[in-house]
PDB file of C-alpha atoms in Angstrom:
ATOM      1  CA  MET A   1      91.123  68.412  18.884  1.00 86.00           C
ATOM      2  CA  LYS A   2      91.451  65.682  21.436  1.00 92.00           C
ATOM      3  CA  PHE A   3      92.213  61.998  21.266  1.00 97.00           C
ATOM      4  CA  SER A   4      88.929  60.097  21.513  1.00 97.00           C
ATOM      5  CA  ILE A   5      87.460  56.613  21.336  1.00 98.00           C
ATOM      6  CA  ILE A   6      83.709  56.427  20.734  1.00 98.00           C
ATOM      7  CA  ASN A   7      81.072  54.022  19.441  1.00 98.00           C
ATOM      8  CA  ALA A   8      82.857  50.927  20.760  1.00 98.00           C
ATOM      9  CA  GLU A   9      81.188  47.556  20.359  1.00 98.00           C
ATOM     10  CA  VAL A  10      82.395  44.177  21.657  1.00 98.00           C
ATOM     11  CA  TYR A  11      81.370  40.854  20.119  1.00 98.00           C
ATOM     12  CA  GLY A  12      81.947  37.184  20.899  1.00 97.00           C
ATOM     13  CA  ILE A  13      82.760  37.146  24.616  1.00 98.00           C
ATOM     14  CA  GLU A  14      80.653  34.110  25.556  1.00 96.00           C
ATOM     15  CA  LYS A  15      81.483  32.148  22.403  1.00 96.00           C
ATOM     16  CA  SER A  16      85.205  32.760  22.961  1.00 96.00           C
ATOM     17  CA  ILE A  17      85.047  31.835  26.636  1.00 96.00           C
ATOM     18  CA  LYS A  18      83.426  28.559  25.579  1.00 95.00           C
ATOM     19  CA  ALA A  19      86.057  28.123  22.826  1.00 95.00           C
ATOM     20  CA  SER A  20      88.846  28.370  25.393  1.00 94.00           C
ATOM     21  CA  GLY A  21      87.984  24.762  26.217  1.00 92.00           C
ATOM     22  CA  ASN A  22      88.089  23.460  22.639  1.00 91.00           C
ATOM     23  CA  PRO A  23      91.544  21.845  22.923  1.00 90.00           C
ATOM     24  CA  MET A  24      90.158  19.416  25.506  1.00 89.00           C
ATOM     25  CA  ARG A  25      86.744  18.946  23.890  1.00 86.00           C
ATOM     26  CA  THR A  26      85.743  15.769  22.036  1.00 83.00           C
ATOM     27  CA  VAL A  27      82.227  16.996  21.265  1.00 87.00           C
ATOM     28  CA  PHE A  28      81.000  20.518  20.618  1.00 84.00           C
ATOM     29  CA  ASP A  29      77.938  21.489  22.588  1.00 80.00           C
ATOM     30  CA  ARG A  30      75.689  24.492  22.784  1.00 77.00           C
ATOM     31  CA  ASP A  31      75.563  24.692  26.530  1.00 87.00           C
ATOM     32  CA  PRO A  32      75.716  28.120  28.117  1.00 92.00           C
ATOM     33  CA  VAL A  33      78.967  29.372  29.634  1.00 94.00           C
ATOM     34  CA  THR A  34      79.577  27.810  33.033  1.00 93.00           C
ATOM     35  CA  GLU A  35      81.644  28.957  35.989  1.00 95.00           C
ATOM     36  CA  LYS A  36      84.197  26.303  34.989  1.00 94.00           C
ATOM     37  CA  ASP A  37      84.423  27.867  31.502  1.00 95.00           C
ATOM     38  CA  GLU A  38      84.959  31.311  33.020  1.00 96.00           C
ATOM     39  CA  LYS A  39      87.703  30.092  35.385  1.00 96.00           C
ATOM     40  CA  ARG A  40      89.494  28.275  32.576  1.00 95.00           C
ATOM     41  CA  ALA A  41      89.280  31.315  30.291  1.00 95.00           C
ATOM     42  CA  MET A  42      90.658  33.623  32.987  1.00 96.00           C
ATOM     43  CA  LYS A  43      93.554  31.242  33.637  1.00 95.00           C
ATOM     44  CA  LEU A  44      94.410  30.827  29.941  1.00 95.00           C
ATOM     45  CA  GLY A  45      93.853  34.499  29.134  1.00 94.00           C
ATOM     46  CA  GLY A  46      96.356  35.475  31.808  1.00 93.00           C
ATOM     47  CA  ALA A  47      99.153  33.502  30.121  1.00 92.00           C
ATOM     48  CA  ARG A  48     102.199  35.447  28.987  1.00 88.00           C
ATOM     49  CA  ASN A  49     102.058  36.808  25.439  1.00 84.00           C
ATOM     50  CA  GLY A  50     103.384  34.435  22.814  1.00 80.00           C
ATOM     51  CA  GLU A  51     102.641  31.221  24.679  1.00 85.00           C
ATOM     52  CA  GLY A  52      99.468  30.623  22.659  1.00 85.00           C
ATOM     53  CA  HIS A  53      97.267  29.724  25.627  1.00 91.00           C
ATOM     54  CA  ASP A  54      95.365  33.003  25.226  1.00 95.00           C
ATOM     55  CA  ASN A  55      94.491  32.463  21.542  1.00 95.00           C
ATOM     56  CA  PHE A  56      90.783  32.315  22.347  1.00 96.00           C
ATOM     57  CA  LEU A  57      90.991  36.073  23.029  1.00 97.00           C
ATOM     58  CA  LYS A  58      91.214  36.595  19.242  1.00 96.00           C
ATOM     59  CA  GLY A  59      87.530  35.695  19.077  1.00 97.00           C
ATOM     60  CA  ILE A  60      86.493  38.680  21.185  1.00 98.00           C
ATOM     61  CA  ILE A  61      86.168  41.343  18.525  1.00 98.00           C
ATOM     62  CA  VAL A  62      86.208  45.056  19.273  1.00 98.00           C
ATOM     63  CA  GLN A  63      85.191  47.815  16.880  1.00 98.00           C
ATOM     64  CA  MET A  64      85.528  51.514  17.623  1.00 98.00           C
ATOM     65  CA  ASP A  65      85.819  54.978  16.146  1.00 98.00           C
ATOM     66  CA  LEU A  66      89.210  56.352  17.125  1.00 98.00           C
ATOM     67  CA  THR A  67      90.386  59.922  16.540  1.00 98.00           C
ATOM     68  CA  ALA A  68      94.103  60.426  17.066  1.00 98.00           C
ATOM     69  CA  PRO A  69      97.039  62.567  15.975  1.00 97.00           C
ATOM     70  CA  LEU A  70      99.330  61.304  13.227  1.00 97.00           C
ATOM     71  CA  TYR A  71     102.101  60.606  15.742  1.00 97.00           C
ATOM     72  CA  PHE A  72      99.790  58.090  17.476  1.00 97.00           C
ATOM     73  CA  TRP A  73      98.756  56.441  14.205  1.00 97.00           C
ATOM     74  CA  LYS A  74     102.406  55.887  13.240  1.00 95.00           C
ATOM     75  CA  GLN A  75     102.891  53.840  16.406  1.00 96.00           C
ATOM     76  CA  ALA A  76      99.515  52.083  16.237  1.00 96.00           C
ATOM     77  CA  GLN A  77     100.224  50.756  12.755  1.00 93.00           C
ATOM     78  CA  ARG A  78     102.825  48.357  14.138  1.00 92.00           C
ATOM     79  CA  TYR A  79     100.034  46.151  15.519  1.00 92.00           C
ATOM     80  CA  HIS A  80      99.065  43.579  12.933  1.00 87.00           C
ATOM     81  CA  TRP A  81      95.489  42.965  14.156  1.00 91.00           C
ATOM     82  CA  PHE A  82      94.572  46.599  14.673  1.00 94.00           C
ATOM     83  CA  ASP A  83      92.860  47.021  11.332  1.00 95.00           C
ATOM     84  CA  PHE A  84      91.506  50.091   9.604  1.00 95.00           C
ATOM     85  CA  VAL A  85      87.927  49.507   8.476  1.00 96.00           C
ATOM     86  CA  SER A  86      87.844  53.000   6.975  1.00 96.00           C
ATOM     87  CA  SER A  87      89.365  56.345   7.866  1.00 96.00           C
ATOM     88  CA  GLN A  88      89.118  60.035   7.157  1.00 94.00           C
ATOM     89  CA  SER A  89      91.162  60.958   4.109  1.00 92.00           C
ATOM     90  CA  THR A  90      93.620  63.808   3.816  1.00 88.00           C
ATOM     91  CA  MET A  91      93.549  63.294   0.055  1.00 85.00           C
ATOM     92  CA  HIS A  92      89.801  63.916  -0.122  1.00 89.00           C
ATOM     93  CA  CYS A  93      89.253  66.289   2.795  1.00 90.00           C
ATOM     94  CA  LEU A  94      92.455  68.167   3.584  1.00 90.00           C
ATOM     95  CA  LEU A  95      91.202  71.340   1.938  1.00 92.00           C
ATOM     96  CA  LYS A  96      87.877  71.053   3.805  1.00 93.00           C
ATOM     97  CA  PHE A  97      89.327  70.572   7.303  1.00 94.00           C
ATOM     98  CA  ASP A  98      89.731  73.464   9.696  1.00 95.00           C
ATOM     99  CA  VAL A  99      93.433  72.723  10.246  1.00 95.00           C
ATOM    100  CA  ASN A 100      93.606  74.669  13.514  1.00 95.00           C
ATOM    101  CA  SER A 101      90.768  72.750  15.181  1.00 95.00           C
ATOM    102  CA  GLN A 102      91.966  69.441  13.676  1.00 96.00           C
ATOM    103  CA  CYS A 103      95.296  69.612  15.539  1.00 97.00           C
ATOM    104  CA  VAL A 104      96.055  68.748  19.154  1.00 97.00           C
ATOM    105  CA  ASP A 105      96.671  71.743  21.412  1.00 96.00           C
ATOM    106  CA  ASP A 106     100.409  71.010  21.569  1.00 96.00           C
ATOM    107  CA  THR A 107     100.857  71.632  17.834  1.00 97.00           C
ATOM    108  CA  ASN A 108     103.039  74.649  17.157  1.00 97.00           C
ATOM    109  CA  ARG A 109     100.750  77.522  16.089  1.00 97.00           C
ATOM    110  CA  GLU A 110     103.302  78.793  13.569  1.00 97.00           C
ATOM    111  CA  VAL A 111     103.227  75.424  11.809  1.00 97.00           C
ATOM    112  CA  ILE A 112      99.424  75.560  11.664  1.00 97.00           C
ATOM    113  CA  GLN A 113      99.587  79.065  10.192  1.00 97.00           C
ATOM    114  CA  ILE A 114     101.999  77.840   7.514  1.00 97.00           C
ATOM    115  CA  ILE A 115      99.611  75.025   6.539  1.00 96.00           C
ATOM    116  CA  GLU A 116      96.660  77.431   6.471  1.00 96.00           C
ATOM    117  CA  ARG A 117      98.650  79.800   4.234  1.00 97.00           C
ATOM    118  CA  LEU A 118      99.624  76.947   1.883  1.00 97.00           C
ATOM    119  CA  VAL A 119      95.980  75.847   1.657  1.00 96.00           C
ATOM    120  CA  ASP A 120      94.897  79.410   0.830  1.00 96.00           C
ATOM    121  CA  GLU A 121      97.599  79.642  -1.844  1.00 96.00           C
ATOM    122  CA  TYR A 122      96.515  76.318  -3.340  1.00 96.00           C
ATOM    123  CA  LYS A 123      92.851  77.344  -3.427  1.00 95.00           C
ATOM    124  CA  ALA A 124      93.771  80.620  -5.146  1.00 96.00           C
ATOM    125  CA  MET A 125      95.642  78.825  -7.941  1.00 95.00           C
ATOM    126  CA  ASP A 126      94.035  78.225 -11.307  1.00 95.00           C
ATOM    127  CA  GLU A 127      93.303  74.546 -11.928  1.00 92.00           C
ATOM    128  CA  SER A 128      95.464  74.635 -15.047  1.00 93.00           C
ATOM    129  CA  ASP A 129      98.491  75.989 -13.152  1.00 95.00           C
ATOM    130  CA  PRO A 130     101.296  73.392 -13.522  1.00 92.00           C
ATOM    131  CA  ASN A 131     102.576  74.299 -10.032  1.00 95.00           C
ATOM    132  CA  ARG A 132      99.307  73.275  -8.408  1.00 94.00           C
ATOM    133  CA  VAL A 133     100.369  69.633  -7.949  1.00 93.00           C
ATOM    134  CA  LYS A 134     103.635  70.761  -6.374  1.00 95.00           C
ATOM    135  CA  LYS A 135     101.722  73.020  -3.968  1.00 95.00           C
ATOM    136  CA  TRP A 136      99.414  70.125  -3.047  1.00 94.00           C
ATOM    137  CA  ARG A 137     102.412  67.903  -2.307  1.00 95.00           C
ATOM    138  CA  GLU A 138     103.920  70.662  -0.162  1.00 96.00           C
ATOM    139  CA  ILE A 139     100.729  70.847   1.923  1.00 96.00           C
ATOM    140  CA  VAL A 140     100.557  67.069   2.420  1.00 94.00           C
ATOM    141  CA  ALA A 141     104.286  66.784   3.184  1.00 95.00           C
ATOM    142  CA  SER A 142     104.159  69.652   5.710  1.00 96.00           C
ATOM    143  CA  LEU A 143     101.133  68.475   7.687  1.00 96.00           C
ATOM    144  CA  PRO A 144     102.113  68.412  11.371  1.00 96.00           C
ATOM    145  CA  CYS A 145     102.148  65.171  13.362  1.00 96.00           C
ATOM    146  CA  GLY A 146      99.635  66.779  15.711  1.00 97.00           C
ATOM    147  CA  PHE A 147      96.992  66.704  12.956  1.00 97.00           C
ATOM    148  CA  CYS A 148      94.164  64.351  13.963  1.00 97.00           C
ATOM    149  CA  LEU A 149      92.328  61.881  11.786  1.00 96.00           C
ATOM    150  CA  GLY A 150      89.507  59.556  12.726  1.00 97.00           C
ATOM    151  CA  ALA A 151      89.160  55.915  11.743  1.00 97.00           C
ATOM    152  CA  THR A 152      86.838  53.019  12.400  1.00 98.00           C
ATOM    153  CA  MET A 153      89.038  50.230  13.697  1.00 98.00           C
ATOM    154  CA  THR A 154      88.571  46.554  14.411  1.00 98.00           C
ATOM    155  CA  THR A 155      90.742  44.489  16.728  1.00 98.00           C
ATOM    156  CA  ASN A 156      90.430  41.792  19.367  1.00 97.00           C
ATOM    157  CA  TYR A 157      91.174  41.201  23.030  1.00 98.00           C
ATOM    158  CA  GLN A 158      94.423  39.345  22.328  1.00 96.00           C
ATOM    159  CA  GLN A 159      95.814  42.296  20.383  1.00 96.00           C
ATOM    160  CA  LEU A 160      94.498  44.775  22.955  1.00 97.00           C
ATOM    161  CA  LYS A 161      96.240  42.745  25.660  1.00 97.00           C
ATOM    162  CA  THR A 162      99.539  43.133  23.778  1.00 96.00           C
ATOM    163  CA  MET A 163      98.976  46.847  23.229  1.00 97.00           C
ATOM    164  CA  TYR A 164      97.998  47.339  26.857  1.00 97.00           C
ATOM    165  CA  LEU A 165     101.065  45.569  28.231  1.00 96.00           C
ATOM    166  CA  GLN A 166     103.410  47.447  25.900  1.00 96.00           C
ATOM    167  CA  ARG A 167     101.851  50.906  26.194  1.00 97.00           C
ATOM    168  CA  ARG A 168     100.219  51.339  29.621  1.00 97.00           C
ATOM    169  CA  TYR A 169     103.140  53.413  30.946  1.00 97.00           C
ATOM    170  CA  HIS A 170     103.978  55.096  27.631  1.00 97.00           C
ATOM    171  CA  LYS A 171     105.308  58.632  27.449  1.00 97.00           C
ATOM    172  CA  LEU A 172     102.429  59.666  25.168  1.00 97.00           C
ATOM    173  CA  GLU A 173      99.249  60.508  27.049  1.00 96.00           C
ATOM    174  CA  GLU A 174      97.175  59.087  24.184  1.00 98.00           C
ATOM    175  CA  TRP A 175      98.458  55.578  24.871  1.00 98.00           C
ATOM    176  CA  ARG A 176      97.721  55.867  28.587  1.00 98.00           C
ATOM    177  CA  ILE A 177      94.176  57.013  27.735  1.00 98.00           C
ATOM    178  CA  PHE A 178      93.844  54.097  25.310  1.00 98.00           C
ATOM    179  CA  CYS A 179      94.957  51.619  27.988  1.00 98.00           C
ATOM    180  CA  ALA A 180      92.540  53.090  30.546  1.00 98.00           C
ATOM    181  CA  TRP A 181      89.790  52.670  27.929  1.00 98.00           C
ATOM    182  CA  CYS A 182      90.759  48.986  27.516  1.00 98.00           C
ATOM    183  CA  GLU A 183      90.247  48.496  31.262  1.00 97.00           C
ATOM    184  CA  GLN A 184      86.612  49.575  30.837  1.00 98.00           C
ATOM    185  CA  LEU A 185      85.812  46.953  28.178  1.00 98.00           C
ATOM    186  CA  PRO A 186      83.576  44.099  29.362  1.00 98.00           C
ATOM    187  CA  LYS A 187      85.636  41.471  31.244  1.00 98.00           C
ATOM    188  CA  PHE A 188      88.877  42.757  29.703  1.00 98.00           C
ATOM    189  CA  ILE A 189      90.852  42.752  32.954  1.00 97.00           C
ATOM    190  CA  GLU A 190      89.466  39.385  34.058  1.00 97.00           C
ATOM    191  CA  LEU A 191      89.971  37.602  30.731  1.00 97.00           C
ATOM    192  CA  THR A 192      93.403  39.004  29.879  1.00 97.00           C
ATOM    193  CA  GLY A 193      94.946  38.955  33.342  1.00 95.00           C
ATOM    194  CA  VAL A 194      96.781  42.199  32.570  1.00 94.00           C
ATOM    195  CA  ASP A 195      96.575  43.256  36.191  1.00 91.00           C
ATOM    196  CA  HIS A 196      98.847  40.310  37.089  1.00 84.00           C
ATOM    197  CA  LEU A 197     101.316  40.600  34.198  1.00 76.00           C
TER     198      LEU A 197
END
């Protein structure tokens, strides 16, 4: 299995560009985005993280379906506004997955064989067997970090900017792929200024 990001949708770009001017606005209008709005948004969006000038980027919402190995998810969970809408469940589907095809190629084949053997042993057990719960826990606890799960995620351009700046040169290929994907989002580079930071 490979790391993948599909079905991405971006919402709120124009509204957020307009909102970048709210601190200086005395009256809200419904005028379309102007060149002045765009220039202001690009300037503010390129501010260093934590200064607050790029807060309007929170209004640009991104949703996606992301499939990644457990070792990626452990790191991704540190980002507060990278929210799980819903994800695949090991509790509900572990016995249905083809463990071999669900793991990244780098996963040790012997580890996969152990998991497959444990699953077979679990399935062969009688439902009344008191050791069945213990066997289930052994399977879950032994699942390799290369096992991939998919999730529908929601985030925003401000959080993606943080992730991008922290992970673009990361040792894990998955993060570099993720950052390259960010670069392809509509106006991401222009509005976040990540190419200058």
